[in-house]
Amino acid sequence: MTDDALRQFVGYGMKRAFHAIQQDVTAALQPYGLRMLTFSALAVIGQSPRLRQSALADILAIERPNLVLILDELERAELITRDRARDDRRAYELSPTIRGRRLLEKAVAAVAAHDARMTRGLSAEERAVLIRAMARIEANGRGEDDGTGDLADGRGAVSQA
Amino acid sequence: MTDDALRQFVGYGMKRAFHAIQQDVTAALQPYGLRMLTFSALAVIGQSPRLRQSALADILAIERPNLVLILDELERAELITRDRARDDRRAYELSPTIRGRRLLEKAVAAVAAHDARMTRGLSAEERAVLIRAMARIEANGRGEDDGTGDLADGRGAVSQA
DNA sequence: TATTGTTATACTCTATAACTATA
DNA sequence: TATAGTTATAGAGTATAACAATA
């Protein structure tokens, strides 16, 4: 009558937690006309002006075709500019507008509040472990091992099953 | 040139980690003709025979309409049965078939191996913190506070912003 | 009237192939 | 030839409204 059997799996809990986060952050960003993907793109562009689309796609780990509509949205809202690169006329350089910088500042605060809301009840240590664990999982998905080089042999799947 | 600014947010890391998990578990379940949602449904039904669809939808936190196709898929594969409830002829009782039980057993092992693969490099303690943290986030999304009743006042968002 | 399961539908996110214009 | 950006498209997952059968 419960999902106890599934709760042992990281993926099941993460799916449910991420769904909750997705809903909350979407609501938090709505007043700014942003969603998770446009916010993420704007945040990276804000920190790295003159970034190219393909570089941004790599950083955000999204496919180039899917980035196009995200940038269209940001450009239409006059939050970023797409300028032809002088040294490579195929490429665009992405930069935030003043308006984009201002909106980003507010949106970052809103997302920080959202984050605090969703992680309420977790200690700073637990939160740090959470973030590191998710980075580790992501790296494992890319087939990377950790840097320690002592236990992992690249074959087994032993840990705590 | 990086996503450092976003890495401070739990949601960003979780999105990327979940994407990695989703890909890996999908591949792990493919040989069994299952996907994450059909696996989850089968796992709950396997543990709670004669479960009703609406109860299953509640447990898995998915909308009733979306459960229909999932169960169609499991029924077509002869992994579960849908039997009219004797006491309420609107309702169906969901039970695993023998075949469903056998497949579930193998699929659980495959998912456990997937889980071990994705969490490789995490200690048992880190893994436990991860799972508890995600449950906490999910509960925060439902507007629940933790059971401690000392610091939370239901208004603020103070923690580690 | 309310509930169970269903149908239809729409929206978001993701993935791939193929195109254009440059290199 | 290969690369940057684009278009078109298809597939998941999720959400809501409305319906038939039954309570």
XYZ file of C-alpha atoms (C1' of nucleotides) in Angstrom:
368
model
C 0.000 0.000 0.000
C 3.049 2.264 -0.071
C 6.074 3.015 -2.161
C 8.516 1.874 0.532
C 10.168 -0.564 -1.844
C 10.938 2.266 -4.246
C 12.199 4.695 -1.619
C 15.432 2.728 -1.335
C 16.329 3.925 -4.835
C 17.905 7.317 -5.274
C 16.221 7.811 -8.626
C 12.691 7.454 -7.293
C 13.176 9.986 -4.526
C 14.967 12.319 -6.889
C 12.166 12.215 -9.392
C 9.662 13.241 -6.738
C 11.921 15.870 -5.193
C 12.737 17.341 -8.582
C 9.105 17.492 -9.509
C 8.435 19.524 -6.357
C 11.362 21.817 -7.117
C 10.308 22.257 -10.719
C 6.837 23.352 -9.679
C 8.088 25.749 -7.040
C 10.802 27.357 -9.125
C 8.452 27.768 -12.067
C 6.071 29.698 -9.833
C 8.956 31.693 -8.362
C 10.194 32.748 -11.802
C 6.829 33.452 -13.375
C 6.654 37.068 -12.145
C 9.871 37.692 -14.078
C 8.661 36.063 -17.258
C 11.307 33.370 -16.885
C 11.288 29.606 -16.547
C 13.994 27.280 -15.319
C 15.719 27.037 -18.698
C 15.595 30.712 -19.613
C 16.766 31.611 -16.120
C 19.720 29.228 -16.352
C 20.700 30.530 -19.765
C 20.445 34.146 -18.648
C 22.484 33.421 -15.528
C 25.351 31.910 -17.519
C 25.248 34.657 -20.146
C 25.212 37.271 -17.400
C 28.382 35.848 -15.979
C 30.116 35.313 -19.331
C 29.287 37.997 -21.907
C 30.094 37.326 -25.579
C 29.448 33.627 -25.015
C 28.618 31.617 -28.125
C 25.514 29.506 -28.460
C 27.338 26.234 -28.893
C 29.448 26.961 -25.797
C 26.305 27.770 -23.824
C 24.654 24.577 -25.001
C 27.686 22.608 -23.816
C 27.722 24.348 -20.435
C 24.017 23.779 -19.838
C 24.134 20.276 -21.316
C 21.257 20.892 -23.677
C 21.091 20.210 -27.391
C 21.737 23.155 -29.734
C 18.327 22.986 -31.362
C 16.623 23.234 -27.989
C 18.653 26.280 -27.067
C 17.372 28.271 -30.020
C 13.861 28.804 -28.669
C 15.218 29.606 -25.221
C 17.402 32.360 -26.658
C 14.595 33.569 -28.935
C 12.543 34.035 -25.783
C 15.306 35.945 -23.974
C 16.031 38.066 -27.027
C 12.368 38.903 -27.593
C 12.156 40.053 -23.977
C 15.232 42.213 -24.607
C 17.202 40.483 -21.890
C 20.072 39.400 -24.166
C 21.535 40.335 -27.529
C 22.733 38.023 -30.285
C 25.622 39.680 -32.118
C 27.480 38.212 -35.074
C 31.013 37.235 -34.078
C 33.542 39.319 -35.993
C 36.019 36.496 -36.377
C 33.452 33.846 -37.355
C 30.361 35.026 -39.115
C 28.541 31.750 -38.515
C 28.570 32.314 -34.764
C 26.606 34.554 -32.442
C 27.926 36.210 -29.305
C 25.439 36.305 -26.478
C 25.461 39.161 -24.014
C 23.016 40.400 -21.408
C 21.336 43.766 -21.861
C 21.164 46.225 -18.968
C 17.596 45.127 -18.563
C 18.739 41.516 -18.574
C 21.273 42.189 -15.834
C 18.700 43.930 -13.689
C 16.114 41.226 -14.132
C 18.702 38.526 -13.484
C 19.601 40.118 -10.174
C 16.000 39.972 -9.008
C 15.446 36.514 -10.415
C 18.537 35.195 -8.640
C 17.122 36.490 -5.367
C 13.789 34.822 -6.103
C 15.478 31.533 -6.908
C 17.616 31.777 -3.785
C 14.427 32.234 -1.755
C 12.880 29.282 -3.544
C 15.963 27.202 -2.807
C 15.872 28.131 0.874
C 12.178 27.245 0.983
C 12.703 23.839 -0.575
C 15.737 22.930 1.520
C 14.270 24.152 4.784
C 14.989 21.655 7.539
C 18.340 20.642 6.059
C 21.523 21.630 7.854
C 24.290 23.377 5.963
C 26.234 20.119 6.062
C 23.343 18.089 4.696
C 22.826 20.634 1.956
C 26.515 20.459 1.050
C 26.426 16.662 0.949
C 23.310 16.837 -1.228
C 24.960 19.115 -3.759
C 28.156 17.111 -3.883
C 26.226 13.846 -4.184
C 24.263 15.154 -7.157
C 27.451 16.313 -8.861
C 28.888 12.844 -8.273
C 25.830 11.178 -9.781
C 26.032 13.433 -12.790
C 29.714 12.566 -13.201
C 28.948 8.849 -12.833
C 26.428 9.255 -15.628
C 29.218 10.590 -17.819
C 31.252 7.527 -16.941
C 33.730 9.399 -14.773
C 35.145 7.927 -11.603
C 36.048 9.948 -8.565
C 39.567 11.218 -8.220
C 40.541 8.943 -5.333
C 41.689 6.057 -7.468
C 41.725 3.445 -4.710
C 38.533 1.404 -4.608
C 36.825 1.861 -7.954
C 37.817 -0.689 -10.562
C 35.463 0.419 -13.282
C 33.794 -2.984 -13.450
C 31.881 -3.760 -10.312
C 28.636 -2.397 -8.913
C 29.055 -3.332 -5.332
C 28.424 -0.541 -2.861
C 25.299 -0.776 -0.774
C 22.983 -2.917 -2.883
C 32.293 30.591 -19.006
C 30.868 28.100 -16.519
C 27.726 27.357 -14.607
C 29.352 28.002 -11.211
C 26.709 30.550 -10.304
C 23.990 27.951 -10.828
C 25.736 25.155 -8.968
C 24.898 26.820 -5.669
C 21.242 25.975 -6.285
C 19.987 22.533 -5.400
C 17.499 22.547 -8.263
C 20.111 23.024 -10.962
C 22.276 20.163 -9.772
C 19.237 17.990 -9.275
C 18.012 18.595 -12.780
C 21.321 17.470 -14.211
C 21.695 14.524 -11.850
C 18.144 13.388 -12.533
C 18.672 13.611 -16.243
C 21.672 11.298 -15.910
C 19.687 8.890 -13.756
C 16.734 8.937 -16.113
C 18.930 8.007 -19.051
C 20.705 5.227 -17.189
C 17.614 3.664 -15.650
C 15.781 3.783 -18.966
C 18.603 1.799 -20.539
C 18.698 -0.571 -17.568
C 14.972 -1.323 -17.835
C 14.760 -1.567 -21.601
C 15.670 -5.275 -21.732
C 12.613 -5.926 -19.563
C 10.287 -3.845 -21.678
C 9.814 -1.428 -18.791
C 10.425 2.251 -18.252
C 10.696 4.212 -15.017
C 6.949 4.711 -14.679
C 5.870 1.191 -15.559
C 8.562 -0.187 -13.284
C 7.394 1.964 -10.389
C 3.771 1.004 -10.918
C 4.625 -2.692 -11.156
C 6.762 -2.488 -8.024
C 3.937 -0.982 -5.954
C 1.349 -3.399 -7.354
C 3.702 -6.294 -6.672
C 3.905 -5.287 -3.071
C 0.187 -4.512 -2.669
C -2.064 -6.800 -4.705
C -5.708 -5.769 -5.262
C -4.658 -2.129 -5.215
C -7.034 0.303 -6.912
C -5.993 2.666 -9.649
C -6.843 5.811 -7.736
C -4.846 4.560 -4.738
C -1.895 3.774 -6.978
C -2.093 7.201 -8.575
C -2.015 8.775 -5.107
C 0.946 6.657 -4.010
C 2.963 7.437 -7.125
C 1.828 11.061 -7.169
C 0.696 10.935 -10.768
C -2.612 12.067 -12.226
C -5.229 9.389 -12.851
C -5.413 10.007 -16.585
C -1.681 9.495 -16.916
C -1.835 6.213 -15.056
C -4.217 4.699 -17.571
C -1.661 4.281 -20.345
C 0.930 2.988 -17.889
C -1.438 0.254 -16.755
C -2.533 -0.470 -20.320
C 1.105 -1.128 -21.078
C 1.570 -3.436 -18.089
C -1.685 -5.251 -18.816
C -0.861 -5.721 -22.494
C 2.457 -7.260 -21.451
C 0.510 -9.576 -19.110
C 2.398 -8.342 -16.075
C -0.719 -7.225 -14.174
C -4.447 -7.889 -14.195
C -7.260 -5.364 -13.864
C -10.188 -7.004 -12.064
C -13.512 -5.335 -11.291
C -13.847 -4.779 -7.545
C -16.751 -6.795 -6.147
C -17.783 -4.131 -3.672
C -17.491 -1.191 -6.085
C -18.063 -1.934 -9.724
C -16.575 1.372 -10.822
C -13.169 0.364 -9.493
C -10.473 -1.981 -10.708
C -8.206 -4.067 -8.517
C -4.667 -4.292 -9.757
C -2.632 -7.421 -9.139
C 0.610 -8.752 -10.556
C 0.580 -11.921 -12.651
C 3.112 -14.658 -12.022
C 4.950 -13.345 -15.012
C 4.775 -9.857 -13.542
C 6.272 -11.032 -10.272
C 9.102 -12.827 -12.027
C 9.895 -9.883 -14.247
C 9.715 -7.490 -11.319
C 12.281 -9.517 -9.427
C 14.754 -9.247 -12.274
C 13.947 -5.608 -12.928
C 14.499 -4.742 -9.265
C 17.954 -6.307 -9.473
C 18.683 -4.307 -12.633
C 17.545 -1.087 -11.001
C 19.600 -1.847 -7.897
C 22.646 -2.297 -10.118
C 21.821 0.959 -11.881
C 21.473 2.687 -8.520
C 24.832 1.368 -7.337
C 26.416 2.517 -10.578
C 25.030 6.020 -10.295
C 25.872 6.442 -6.612
C 29.359 4.982 -6.887
C 31.791 7.092 -4.924
C 29.232 8.011 -2.272
C 29.600 6.586 1.208
C 26.655 4.849 2.852
C 26.250 7.925 5.041
C 26.254 10.305 2.095
C 23.735 8.136 0.312
C 21.499 8.135 3.385
C 21.727 11.915 3.692
C 20.912 12.228 0.000
C 17.769 10.121 0.300
C 16.588 11.888 3.427
C 17.296 15.298 1.910
C 15.208 14.493 -1.146
C 12.329 13.293 1.001
C 12.592 16.557 2.941
C 12.500 18.620 -0.235
C 9.477 16.698 -1.438
C 7.752 17.336 1.890
C 8.666 21.023 1.751
C 7.025 21.135 -1.650
C 3.827 19.856 -0.063
C 4.103 22.630 2.506
C 4.996 20.307 5.360
C 7.487 21.289 8.037
C 9.781 18.827 9.721
C 8.606 17.122 12.885
C 11.011 18.897 15.219
C 8.764 21.839 15.934
C 11.448 24.115 17.335
C 12.921 26.405 14.705
C 10.447 26.437 11.829
C 7.789 29.103 12.094
C 6.107 28.450 8.757
C 6.786 31.986 7.532
C 10.466 32.613 7.031
C 12.942 31.334 4.501
C 16.122 31.850 6.377
C 18.422 28.860 6.263
C 21.554 29.233 4.193
C 20.647 31.889 1.686
C -24.143 14.676 -6.161
C -19.630 12.493 -5.881
C -16.238 9.134 -7.400
C -13.700 5.650 -10.689
C -11.698 5.155 -14.688
C -11.402 6.987 -19.270
C -10.775 10.058 -23.452
C -9.086 14.008 -25.543
C -5.992 17.511 -25.500
C -2.219 20.726 -24.629
C 2.130 22.110 -22.831
C 7.026 21.447 -21.619
C 11.380 19.228 -22.099
C 14.278 16.376 -24.777
C 16.383 14.163 -29.026
C 17.612 13.544 -33.945
C 17.950 14.520 -38.862
C 18.530 17.739 -42.265
C 19.094 22.284 -43.889
C 21.853 27.297 -44.600
C 25.682 29.917 -44.375
C 29.883 30.187 -43.380
C 34.707 28.257 -42.446
C 34.608 18.698 -45.437
C 33.356 20.474 -41.037
C 31.046 23.738 -37.918
C 27.309 27.332 -36.043
C 22.895 28.059 -35.877
C 18.369 26.793 -37.454
C 14.066 24.217 -38.801
C 11.080 20.461 -38.437
C 9.611 16.765 -36.005
C 8.902 13.089 -32.724
C 8.806 11.230 -28.210
C 8.341 11.346 -23.243
C 6.112 13.232 -19.022
C 2.654 16.071 -17.006
C -1.828 18.695 -16.416
C -6.816 19.810 -16.948
C -11.599 19.340 -18.566
C -15.253 16.461 -19.601
C -17.495 12.124 -20.156
C -19.830 7.249 -18.872
C -20.753 4.088 -15.361
C -21.542 3.474 -10.763
C -22.017 4.850 -5.923
